[in-house]
Coordinates of C-alpha atoms and ligand atoms in Angstrom, one line a residue:
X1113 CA 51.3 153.2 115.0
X1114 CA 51.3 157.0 115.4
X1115 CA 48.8 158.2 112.8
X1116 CA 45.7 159.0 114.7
X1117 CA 45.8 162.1 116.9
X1118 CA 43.9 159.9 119.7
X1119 CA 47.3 158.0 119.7
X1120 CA 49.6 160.8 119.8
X1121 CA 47.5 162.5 123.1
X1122 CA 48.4 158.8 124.7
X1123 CA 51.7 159.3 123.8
X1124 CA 51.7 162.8 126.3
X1125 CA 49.9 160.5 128.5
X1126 CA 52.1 158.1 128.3
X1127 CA 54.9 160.1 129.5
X1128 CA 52.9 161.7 131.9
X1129 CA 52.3 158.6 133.6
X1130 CA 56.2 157.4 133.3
X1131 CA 56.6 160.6 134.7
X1132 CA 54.3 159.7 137.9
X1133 CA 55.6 156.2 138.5
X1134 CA 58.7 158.0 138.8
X1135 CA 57.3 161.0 141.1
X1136 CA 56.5 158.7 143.9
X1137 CA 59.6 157.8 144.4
X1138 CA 61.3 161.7 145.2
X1139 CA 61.1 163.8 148.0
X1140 CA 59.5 166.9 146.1
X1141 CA 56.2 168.6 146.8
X1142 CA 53.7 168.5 144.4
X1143 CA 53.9 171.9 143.3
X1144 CA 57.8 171.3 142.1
X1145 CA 56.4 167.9 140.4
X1146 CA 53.3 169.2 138.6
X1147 CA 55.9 172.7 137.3
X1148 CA 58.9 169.8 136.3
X1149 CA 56.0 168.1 134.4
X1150 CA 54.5 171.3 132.6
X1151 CA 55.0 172.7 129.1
X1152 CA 56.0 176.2 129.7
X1153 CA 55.8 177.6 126.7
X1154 CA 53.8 176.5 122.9
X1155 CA 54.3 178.1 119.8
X1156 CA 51.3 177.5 117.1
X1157 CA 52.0 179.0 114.2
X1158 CA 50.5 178.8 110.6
X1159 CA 52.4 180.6 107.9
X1160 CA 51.9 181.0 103.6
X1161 CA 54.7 179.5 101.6
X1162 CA 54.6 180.0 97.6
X1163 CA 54.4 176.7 96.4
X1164 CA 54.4 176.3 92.5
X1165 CA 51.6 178.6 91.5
X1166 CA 49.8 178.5 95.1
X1167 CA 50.0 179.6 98.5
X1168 CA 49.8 176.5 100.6
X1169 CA 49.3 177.6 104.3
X1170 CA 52.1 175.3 106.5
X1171 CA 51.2 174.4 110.0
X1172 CA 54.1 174.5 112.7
X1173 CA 55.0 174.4 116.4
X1174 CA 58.0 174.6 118.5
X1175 CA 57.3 174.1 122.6
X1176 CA 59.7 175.0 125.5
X1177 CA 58.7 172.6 127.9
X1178 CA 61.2 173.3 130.8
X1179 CA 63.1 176.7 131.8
X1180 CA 65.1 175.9 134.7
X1181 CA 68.2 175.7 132.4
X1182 CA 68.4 177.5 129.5
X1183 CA 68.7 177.6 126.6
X1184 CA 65.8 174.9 125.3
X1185 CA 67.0 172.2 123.4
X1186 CA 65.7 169.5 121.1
X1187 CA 64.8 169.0 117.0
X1188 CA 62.7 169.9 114.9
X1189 CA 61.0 167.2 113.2
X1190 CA 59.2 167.1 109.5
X1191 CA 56.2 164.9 109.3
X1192 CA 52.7 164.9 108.6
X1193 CA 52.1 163.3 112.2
X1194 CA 53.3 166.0 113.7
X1195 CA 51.1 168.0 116.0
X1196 CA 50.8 169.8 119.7
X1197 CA 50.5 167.3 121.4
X1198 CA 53.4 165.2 119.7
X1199 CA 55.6 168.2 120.0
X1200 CA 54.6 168.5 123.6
X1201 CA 55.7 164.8 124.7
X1202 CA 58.7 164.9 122.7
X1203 CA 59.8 168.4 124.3
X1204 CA 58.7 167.0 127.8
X1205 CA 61.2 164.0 127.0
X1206 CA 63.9 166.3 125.6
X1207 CA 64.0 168.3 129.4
X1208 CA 64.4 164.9 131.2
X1209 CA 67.1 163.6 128.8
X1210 CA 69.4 166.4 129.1
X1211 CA 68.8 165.9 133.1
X1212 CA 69.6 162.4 133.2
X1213 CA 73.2 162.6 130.7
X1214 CA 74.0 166.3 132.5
X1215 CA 73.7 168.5 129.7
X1216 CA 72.8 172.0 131.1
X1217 CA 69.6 172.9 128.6
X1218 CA 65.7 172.8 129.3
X1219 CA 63.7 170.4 126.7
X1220 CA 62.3 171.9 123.7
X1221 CA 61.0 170.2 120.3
X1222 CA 59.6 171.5 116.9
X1223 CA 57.9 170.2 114.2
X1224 CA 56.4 171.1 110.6
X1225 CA 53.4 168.7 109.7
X1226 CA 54.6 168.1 105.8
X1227 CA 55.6 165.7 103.8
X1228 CA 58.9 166.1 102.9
X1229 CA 58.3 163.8 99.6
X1230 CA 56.0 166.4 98.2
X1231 CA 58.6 169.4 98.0
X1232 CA 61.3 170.0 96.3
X1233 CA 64.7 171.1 98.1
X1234 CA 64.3 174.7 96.9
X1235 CA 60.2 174.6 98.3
X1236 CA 61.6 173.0 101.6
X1237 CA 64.2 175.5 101.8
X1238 CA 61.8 178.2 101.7
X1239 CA 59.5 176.2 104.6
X1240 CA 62.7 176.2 106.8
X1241 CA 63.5 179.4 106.3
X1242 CA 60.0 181.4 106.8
X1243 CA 59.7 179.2 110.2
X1244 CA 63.1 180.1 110.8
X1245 CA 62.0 184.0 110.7
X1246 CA 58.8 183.1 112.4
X1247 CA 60.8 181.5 116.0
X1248 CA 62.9 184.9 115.5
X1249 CA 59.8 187.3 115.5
X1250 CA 58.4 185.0 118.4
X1251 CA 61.5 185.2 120.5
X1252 CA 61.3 180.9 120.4
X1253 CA 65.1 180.6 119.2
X1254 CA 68.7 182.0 119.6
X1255 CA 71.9 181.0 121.2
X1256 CA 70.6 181.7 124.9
X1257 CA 67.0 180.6 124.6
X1258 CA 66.0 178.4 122.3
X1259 CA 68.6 176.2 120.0
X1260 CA 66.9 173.4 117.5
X1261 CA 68.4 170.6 116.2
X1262 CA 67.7 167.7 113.8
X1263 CA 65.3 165.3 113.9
X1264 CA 63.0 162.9 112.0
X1265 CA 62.6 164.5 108.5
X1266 CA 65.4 167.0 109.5
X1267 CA 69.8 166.8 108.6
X1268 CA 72.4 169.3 108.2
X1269 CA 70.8 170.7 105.6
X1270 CA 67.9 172.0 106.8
X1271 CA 70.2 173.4 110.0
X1272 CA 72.3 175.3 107.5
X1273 CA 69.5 177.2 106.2
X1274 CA 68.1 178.1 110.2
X1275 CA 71.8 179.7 111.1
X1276 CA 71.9 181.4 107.7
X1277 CA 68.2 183.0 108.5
X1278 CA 69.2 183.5 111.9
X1279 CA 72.4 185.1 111.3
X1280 CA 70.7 187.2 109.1
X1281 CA 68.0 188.3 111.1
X1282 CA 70.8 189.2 113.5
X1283 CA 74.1 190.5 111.7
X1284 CA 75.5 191.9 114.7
X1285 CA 75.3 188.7 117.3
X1286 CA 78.5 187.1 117.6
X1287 CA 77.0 184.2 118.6
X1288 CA 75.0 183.3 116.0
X1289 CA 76.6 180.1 115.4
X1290 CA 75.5 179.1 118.5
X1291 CA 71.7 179.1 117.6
X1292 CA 70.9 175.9 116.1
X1293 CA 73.6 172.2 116.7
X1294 CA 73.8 169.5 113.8
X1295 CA 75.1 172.4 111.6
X1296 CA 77.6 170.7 108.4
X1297 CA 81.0 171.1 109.8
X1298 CA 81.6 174.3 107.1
X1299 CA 78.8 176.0 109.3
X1300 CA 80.2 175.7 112.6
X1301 CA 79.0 172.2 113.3
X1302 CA 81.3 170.0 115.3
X1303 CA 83.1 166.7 114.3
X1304 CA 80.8 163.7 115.4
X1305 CA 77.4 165.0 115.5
X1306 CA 75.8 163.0 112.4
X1307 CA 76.6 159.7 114.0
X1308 CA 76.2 160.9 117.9
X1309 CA 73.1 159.5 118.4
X1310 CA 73.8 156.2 116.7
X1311 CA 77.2 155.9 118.5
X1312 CA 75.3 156.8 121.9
X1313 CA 72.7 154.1 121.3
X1314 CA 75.6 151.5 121.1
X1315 CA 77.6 153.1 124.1
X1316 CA 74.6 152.6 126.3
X1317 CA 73.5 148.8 125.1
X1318 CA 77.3 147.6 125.3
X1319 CA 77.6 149.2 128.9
X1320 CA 74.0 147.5 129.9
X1321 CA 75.3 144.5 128.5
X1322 CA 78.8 144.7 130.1
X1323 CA 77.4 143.6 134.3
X1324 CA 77.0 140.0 133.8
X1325 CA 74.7 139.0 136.6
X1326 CA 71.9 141.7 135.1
X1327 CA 72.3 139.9 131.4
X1328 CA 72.1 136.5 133.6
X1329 CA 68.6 137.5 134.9
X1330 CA 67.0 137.6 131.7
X1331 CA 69.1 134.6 130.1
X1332 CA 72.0 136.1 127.7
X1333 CA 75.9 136.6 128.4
X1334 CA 77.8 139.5 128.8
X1335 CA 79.3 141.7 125.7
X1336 CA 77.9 142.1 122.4
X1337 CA 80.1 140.3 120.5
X1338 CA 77.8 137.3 119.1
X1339 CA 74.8 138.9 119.9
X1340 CA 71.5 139.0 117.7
X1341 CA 70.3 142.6 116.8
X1342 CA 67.3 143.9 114.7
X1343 CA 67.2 147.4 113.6
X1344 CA 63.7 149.2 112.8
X1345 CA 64.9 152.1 110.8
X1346 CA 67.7 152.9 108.9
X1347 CA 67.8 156.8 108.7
X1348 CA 70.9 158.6 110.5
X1349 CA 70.1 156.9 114.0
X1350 CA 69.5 153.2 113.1
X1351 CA 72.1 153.0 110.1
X1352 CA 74.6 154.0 112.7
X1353 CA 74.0 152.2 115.5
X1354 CA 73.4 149.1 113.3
X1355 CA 77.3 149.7 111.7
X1356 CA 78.3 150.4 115.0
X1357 CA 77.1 147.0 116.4
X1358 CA 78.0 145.1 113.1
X1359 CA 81.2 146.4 113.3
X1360 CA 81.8 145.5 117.6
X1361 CA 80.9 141.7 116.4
X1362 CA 76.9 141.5 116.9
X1363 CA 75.2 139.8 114.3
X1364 CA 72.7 141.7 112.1
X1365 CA 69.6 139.9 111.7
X1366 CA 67.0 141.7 110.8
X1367 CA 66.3 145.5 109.4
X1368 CA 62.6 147.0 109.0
X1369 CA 61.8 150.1 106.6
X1370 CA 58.8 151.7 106.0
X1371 CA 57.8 149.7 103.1
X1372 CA 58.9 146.0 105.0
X1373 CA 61.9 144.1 106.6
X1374 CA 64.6 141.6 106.0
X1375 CA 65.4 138.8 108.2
X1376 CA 68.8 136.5 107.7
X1377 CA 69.9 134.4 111.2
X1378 CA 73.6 134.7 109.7
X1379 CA 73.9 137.7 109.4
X1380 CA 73.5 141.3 107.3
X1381 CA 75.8 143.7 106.1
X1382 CA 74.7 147.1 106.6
X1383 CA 76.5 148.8 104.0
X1384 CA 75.9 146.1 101.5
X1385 CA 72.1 146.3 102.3
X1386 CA 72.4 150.6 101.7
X1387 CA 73.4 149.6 98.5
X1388 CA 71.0 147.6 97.6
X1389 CA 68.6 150.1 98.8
X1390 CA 70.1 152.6 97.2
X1391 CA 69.8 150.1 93.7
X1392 CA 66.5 149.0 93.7
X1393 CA 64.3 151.6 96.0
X1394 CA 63.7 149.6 98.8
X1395 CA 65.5 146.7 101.6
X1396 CA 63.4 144.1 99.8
X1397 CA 64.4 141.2 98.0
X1398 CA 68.2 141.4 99.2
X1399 CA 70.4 138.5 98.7
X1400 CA 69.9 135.4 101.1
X1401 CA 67.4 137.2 103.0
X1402 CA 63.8 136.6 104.2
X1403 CA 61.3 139.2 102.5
X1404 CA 58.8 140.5 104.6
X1405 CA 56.2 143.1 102.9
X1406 CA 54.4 144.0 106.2
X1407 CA 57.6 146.1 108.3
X1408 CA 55.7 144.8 111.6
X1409 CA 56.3 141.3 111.2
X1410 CA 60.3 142.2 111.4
X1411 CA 59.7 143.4 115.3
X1412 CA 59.0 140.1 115.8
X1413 CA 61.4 137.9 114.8
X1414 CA 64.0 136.0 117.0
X1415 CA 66.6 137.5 118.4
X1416 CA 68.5 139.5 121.6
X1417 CA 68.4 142.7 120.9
X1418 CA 65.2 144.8 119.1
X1419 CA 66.3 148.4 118.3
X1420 CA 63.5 150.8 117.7
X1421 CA 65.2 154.2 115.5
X1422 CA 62.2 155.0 114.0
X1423 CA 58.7 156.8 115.0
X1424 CA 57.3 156.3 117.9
X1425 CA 54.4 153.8 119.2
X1426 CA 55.3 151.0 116.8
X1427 CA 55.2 148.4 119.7
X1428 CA 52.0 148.8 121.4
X1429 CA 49.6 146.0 123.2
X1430 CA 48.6 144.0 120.0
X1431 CA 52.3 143.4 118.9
X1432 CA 54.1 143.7 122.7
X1433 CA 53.5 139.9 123.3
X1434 CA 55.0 138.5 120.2
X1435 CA 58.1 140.4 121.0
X1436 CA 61.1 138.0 120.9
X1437 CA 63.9 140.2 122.2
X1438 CA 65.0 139.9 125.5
X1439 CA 66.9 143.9 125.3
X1440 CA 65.1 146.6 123.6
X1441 CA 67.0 149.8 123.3
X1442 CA 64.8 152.4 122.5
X1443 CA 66.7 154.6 119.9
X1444 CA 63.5 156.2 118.9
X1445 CA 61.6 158.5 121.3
X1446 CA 58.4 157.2 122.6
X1447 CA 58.8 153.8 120.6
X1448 CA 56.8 151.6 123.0
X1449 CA 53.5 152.6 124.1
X1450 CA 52.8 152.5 128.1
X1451 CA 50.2 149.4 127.3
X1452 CA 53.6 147.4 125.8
X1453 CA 55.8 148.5 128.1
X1454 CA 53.5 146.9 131.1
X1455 CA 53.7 143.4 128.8
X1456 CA 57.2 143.3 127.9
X1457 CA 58.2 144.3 131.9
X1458 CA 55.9 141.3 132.6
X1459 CA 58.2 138.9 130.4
X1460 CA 61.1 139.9 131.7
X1461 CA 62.6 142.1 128.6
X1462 CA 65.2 144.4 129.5
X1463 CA 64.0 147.9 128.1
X1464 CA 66.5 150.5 128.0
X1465 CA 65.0 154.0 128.3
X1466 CA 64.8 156.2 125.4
X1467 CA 65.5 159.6 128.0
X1468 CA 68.7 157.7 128.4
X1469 CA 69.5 155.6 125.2
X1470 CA 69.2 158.2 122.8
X1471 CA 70.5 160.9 124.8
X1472 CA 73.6 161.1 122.9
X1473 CA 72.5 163.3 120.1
X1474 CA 71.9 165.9 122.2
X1475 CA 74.9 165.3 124.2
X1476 CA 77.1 166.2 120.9
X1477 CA 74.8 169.1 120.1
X1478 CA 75.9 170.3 123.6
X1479 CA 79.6 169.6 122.5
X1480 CA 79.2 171.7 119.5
X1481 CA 76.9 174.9 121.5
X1482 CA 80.2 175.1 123.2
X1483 CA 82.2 175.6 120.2
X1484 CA 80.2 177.7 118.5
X1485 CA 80.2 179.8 121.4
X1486 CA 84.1 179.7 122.1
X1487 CA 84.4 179.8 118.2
X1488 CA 87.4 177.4 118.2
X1489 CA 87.6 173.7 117.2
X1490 CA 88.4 171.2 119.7
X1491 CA 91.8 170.0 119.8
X1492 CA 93.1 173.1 118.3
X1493 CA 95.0 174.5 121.4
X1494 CA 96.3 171.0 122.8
X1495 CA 97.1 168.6 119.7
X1496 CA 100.2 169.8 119.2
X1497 CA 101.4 170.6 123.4
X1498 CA 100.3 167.1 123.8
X1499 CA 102.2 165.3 120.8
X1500 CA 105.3 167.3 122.2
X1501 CA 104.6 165.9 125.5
X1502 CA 104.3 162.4 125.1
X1503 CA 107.1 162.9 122.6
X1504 CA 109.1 163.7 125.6
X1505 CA 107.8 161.1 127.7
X1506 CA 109.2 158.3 125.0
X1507 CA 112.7 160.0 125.0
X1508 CA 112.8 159.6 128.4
X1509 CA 111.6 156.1 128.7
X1510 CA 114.2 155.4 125.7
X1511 CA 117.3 157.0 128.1
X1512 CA 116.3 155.4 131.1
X1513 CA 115.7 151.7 129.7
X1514 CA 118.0 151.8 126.9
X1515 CA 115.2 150.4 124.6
X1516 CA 113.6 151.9 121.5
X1517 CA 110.0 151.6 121.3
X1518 CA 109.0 150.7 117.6
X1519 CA 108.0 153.1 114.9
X1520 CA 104.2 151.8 115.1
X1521 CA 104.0 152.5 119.2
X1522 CA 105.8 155.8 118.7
X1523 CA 103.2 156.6 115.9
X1524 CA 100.6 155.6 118.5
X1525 CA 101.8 157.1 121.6
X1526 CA 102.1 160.4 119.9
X1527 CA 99.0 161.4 118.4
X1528 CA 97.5 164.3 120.4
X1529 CA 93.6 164.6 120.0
X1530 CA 91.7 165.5 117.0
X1531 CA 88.0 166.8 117.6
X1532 CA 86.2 163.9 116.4
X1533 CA 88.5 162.3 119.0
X1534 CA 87.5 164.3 121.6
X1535 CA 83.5 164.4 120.8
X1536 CA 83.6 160.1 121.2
X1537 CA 85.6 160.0 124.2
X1538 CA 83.0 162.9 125.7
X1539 CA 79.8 160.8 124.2
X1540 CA 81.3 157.7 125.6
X1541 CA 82.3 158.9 129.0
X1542 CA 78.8 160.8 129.3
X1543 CA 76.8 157.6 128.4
X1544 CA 78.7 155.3 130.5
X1545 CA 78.9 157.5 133.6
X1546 CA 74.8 157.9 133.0
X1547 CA 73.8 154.4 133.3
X1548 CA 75.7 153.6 136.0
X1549 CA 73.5 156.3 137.5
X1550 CA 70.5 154.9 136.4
X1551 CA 71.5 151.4 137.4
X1552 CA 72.5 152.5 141.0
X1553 CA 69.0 154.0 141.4
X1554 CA 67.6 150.6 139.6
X1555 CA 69.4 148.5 142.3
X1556 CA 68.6 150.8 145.5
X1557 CA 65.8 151.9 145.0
X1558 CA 62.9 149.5 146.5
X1559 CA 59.9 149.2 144.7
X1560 CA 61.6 150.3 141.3
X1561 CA 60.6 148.1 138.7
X1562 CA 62.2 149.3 135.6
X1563 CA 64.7 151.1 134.1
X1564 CA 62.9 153.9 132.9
X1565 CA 61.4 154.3 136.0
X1566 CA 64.9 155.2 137.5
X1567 CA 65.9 157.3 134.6
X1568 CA 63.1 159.7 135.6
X1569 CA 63.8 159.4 139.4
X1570 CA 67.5 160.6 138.4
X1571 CA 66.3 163.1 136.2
X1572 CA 63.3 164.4 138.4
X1573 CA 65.9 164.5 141.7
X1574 CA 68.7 167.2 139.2
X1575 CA 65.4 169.0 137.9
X1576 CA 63.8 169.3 141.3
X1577 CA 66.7 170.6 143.0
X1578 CA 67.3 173.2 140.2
X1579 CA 64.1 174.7 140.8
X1580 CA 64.7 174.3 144.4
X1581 CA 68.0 176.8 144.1
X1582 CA 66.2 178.8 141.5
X1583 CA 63.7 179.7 144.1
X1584 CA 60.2 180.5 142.5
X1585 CA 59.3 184.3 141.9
X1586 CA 56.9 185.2 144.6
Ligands
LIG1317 N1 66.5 165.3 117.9 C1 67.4 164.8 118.8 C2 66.7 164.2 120.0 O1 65.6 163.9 120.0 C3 68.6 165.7 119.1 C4 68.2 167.0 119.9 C5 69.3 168.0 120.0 O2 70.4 167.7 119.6 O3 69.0 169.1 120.4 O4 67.3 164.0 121.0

């Protein structure tokens, strides 16, 4: 697990040497490689925040890892593991995500190392807000250079208090909106975002699952329907993606918390299991299910599918070989450690790249940059031109056959798209159109041994030739 700062240095490592594997296989000079790889830019800052009667003194970070697209782009996390060198990896990871699902920003990450359990709201709110003022004074956020997100520890919330600093740190920029994404709708977020990366994580497994001879090599069938899922993790990225699967036909079996996991061959309801949550404190002890105290022993019971959505490192070389799944879809950033990755590849399990997987967080954070920049919702100009059209379209097909369509085809025919519409069909399109990249690299490539491997080829090859056509200052 990621709680010793040795751990989180192998975690840059880690992605260092990802990063390497991949390397070998491009056409760049070293020089381009070894400026790809850097972290351009790190922000340590410590800061006072009134606490109660004392002044606690909060340590924070925010790194810009690439430039050669602007503006940066990635979360800010809340967590007492946070430091540098976590920040660094998960900024480095952010850059080659956006590459490999075509979103036009460099990578960037933040994090405050607290525990959020120790605040209140109004104490957090007053954290958020005095970093928030501390990226302004350092020139490490706004529309065109840096925009945050959410992350672990991190929701709407805590982005509605960074735009309201911001915006009033800069009255007069009219694209203030457009400085931090996963904003509440009221704010200027866009329709889609809370569930984006959830969504994207099941977009990417179902098309990985869809070629039938690849799900043939390591002994399952195509689809998802019928297939066997644990989730680790059931903030905002594993609760969705485990509804999303539920609800597609997969069968639940297992969830891990912090505090333990649940285990039930036939099957777990999601929401039910919230509830009970929600009840008693904790996943334990739910109806029909298998207890397990230690959350670890969860990773490693039967099944097809293992979805890390939690921290990363949780699968490392003492656990990788008691690893049942034959797909893991790394939801998480970072979730397996170089060490497991190595052993599971040597079993034959199908790991599908976090750069890639959980790219679709970002992806809607790009959707909703846009918006805030063009300050108009999606849909908004075309809903009603397209219900008109296809309104049209069924009169016409009425005269010409002499046949009326019925009242529940007309209602479907004629719906013009809403914005969440609009965000799914975008996510879905951009995940889909993604793999099949990575898998066409997978399959051509000789020598490539992984997935992963080929998600940094692709994104190192769109990085590389950006800073190619940039052309370095002399
Ligand atoms: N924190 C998310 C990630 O790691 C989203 C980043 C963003 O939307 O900028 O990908």
């Amino acid at each position: 697990m990621a709680t010793e700062n040795a751990e989180n240095n192998s975690f840059f490592l880690s992605v260092q040497r990802n990063f390497e594997k991949a390397a070998r296989h491009t056409i760049f000079d070293r020089g381009i490689l070894d400026q790809i790889k850097a972290c351009n830019s790190i922000l340590r800052i410590k800061f006072p925040v009134k606490i109660g009667e004392d002044v606690e003194v909060i340590e924070a970070y925010r790194v810009q890892h690439s430039h050669h697209k602007l503006p940066c782009k990635g979360g800010i996390r809340f967590s007492m593991e946070v430091d540098q060198e976590e920040v660094m990896a998960l900024a480095a990871l952010m850059t080659y995500k956006c590459a490999i699902v075509n979103v036009p920003f460099g990578g960037g990450k933040g994090g405050i190392k607290i525990d959020t359990k120790k605040y209140t709201v109004f104490e957090l709110e007053k954290i958020t807000r005095r970093y928030t003022s501390e990226l302004c004074k350092k020139n490490f956020i706004g529309p065109g250079i840096d925009v945050p997100a959410p992350d672990y520890g991190t929701s709407a919330r805590e982005m509605s208090w960074i735009v309201d600093t911001y915006s009033s740190l800069f009255p007069n920029d009219i694209n203030a909106q457009a400085c931090v994404t996963g904003k509440p709708i009221s704010q200027g977020g866009v329709r889609g975002r809370t569930e984006a990366t959830g969504l994207g994580v099941f977009f990417g497994v179902r098309e990985a699952c869809s070629f039938k001879e690849d799900m043939e090599k390591i002994g399952l069938t195509a689809g998802i329907s019928g297939k066997r899922i644990i989730v680790q993790g059931l903030g905002n990225v594993g609760y969705h993606t485990a509804k999303y699967f539920q609800d597609a036909g997969a069968t639940l079996v297992g969830l891990i918390e912090f505090d333990g996991a649940i285990y039930d061959e036939n099957g777990l309801d999601v929401d039910a299991v919230q509830a009970h949550r929600k009840a008693t404190g904790s996943i334990l002890n739910y109806a029909g299910a298998v207890s397990m105290s230690d959350p670890a022993q969860g990773l490693e019971k039967p099944c097809d599918i293992l979805i890390p959505a939690a921290l990363e490192s949780v699968i490392d070389k003492n656990n990788a070989e008691r690893i049942q799944a034959r797909i893991i879809g790394e939801a998480a950033n970072g979730p397996l450690t170089s060490e497991a990755d190595e052993i599971l590849q040597s079993k034959g399990v199908m790991v599908i790249p976090d750069i890639y997987l959980n790219a679709g967080g970002v992806t809607v954070s790009y959707f909703e940059w846009l918006k805030s920049l063009s300050h108009v919702r999606y849909g908004r100009l075309e809903k009603r031109f397209s219900e008109n059209m296809y309104k049209e379209l069924i009169d016409i097909i009425e005269s010409t056959t002499e046949k009326q369509v019925s009242k529940l085809e007309r209602k479907m025919i004629l719906r013009g798209p809403d914005e969440i519409d609009l965000v799914h069909s975008g996510l879905e399109d951009t995940m889909i159109g993604a793999y099949r990249e990575i898998r066409d690299i997978y399959m051509a490539e000789p020598g490539v041994e992984d997935l992963r491997t080929a998600a940094f080829i692709c994104a190192i090859n769109k990085i590389g030739v950006a800073y190619q056509e940039l052309g370095i200052f002399p």
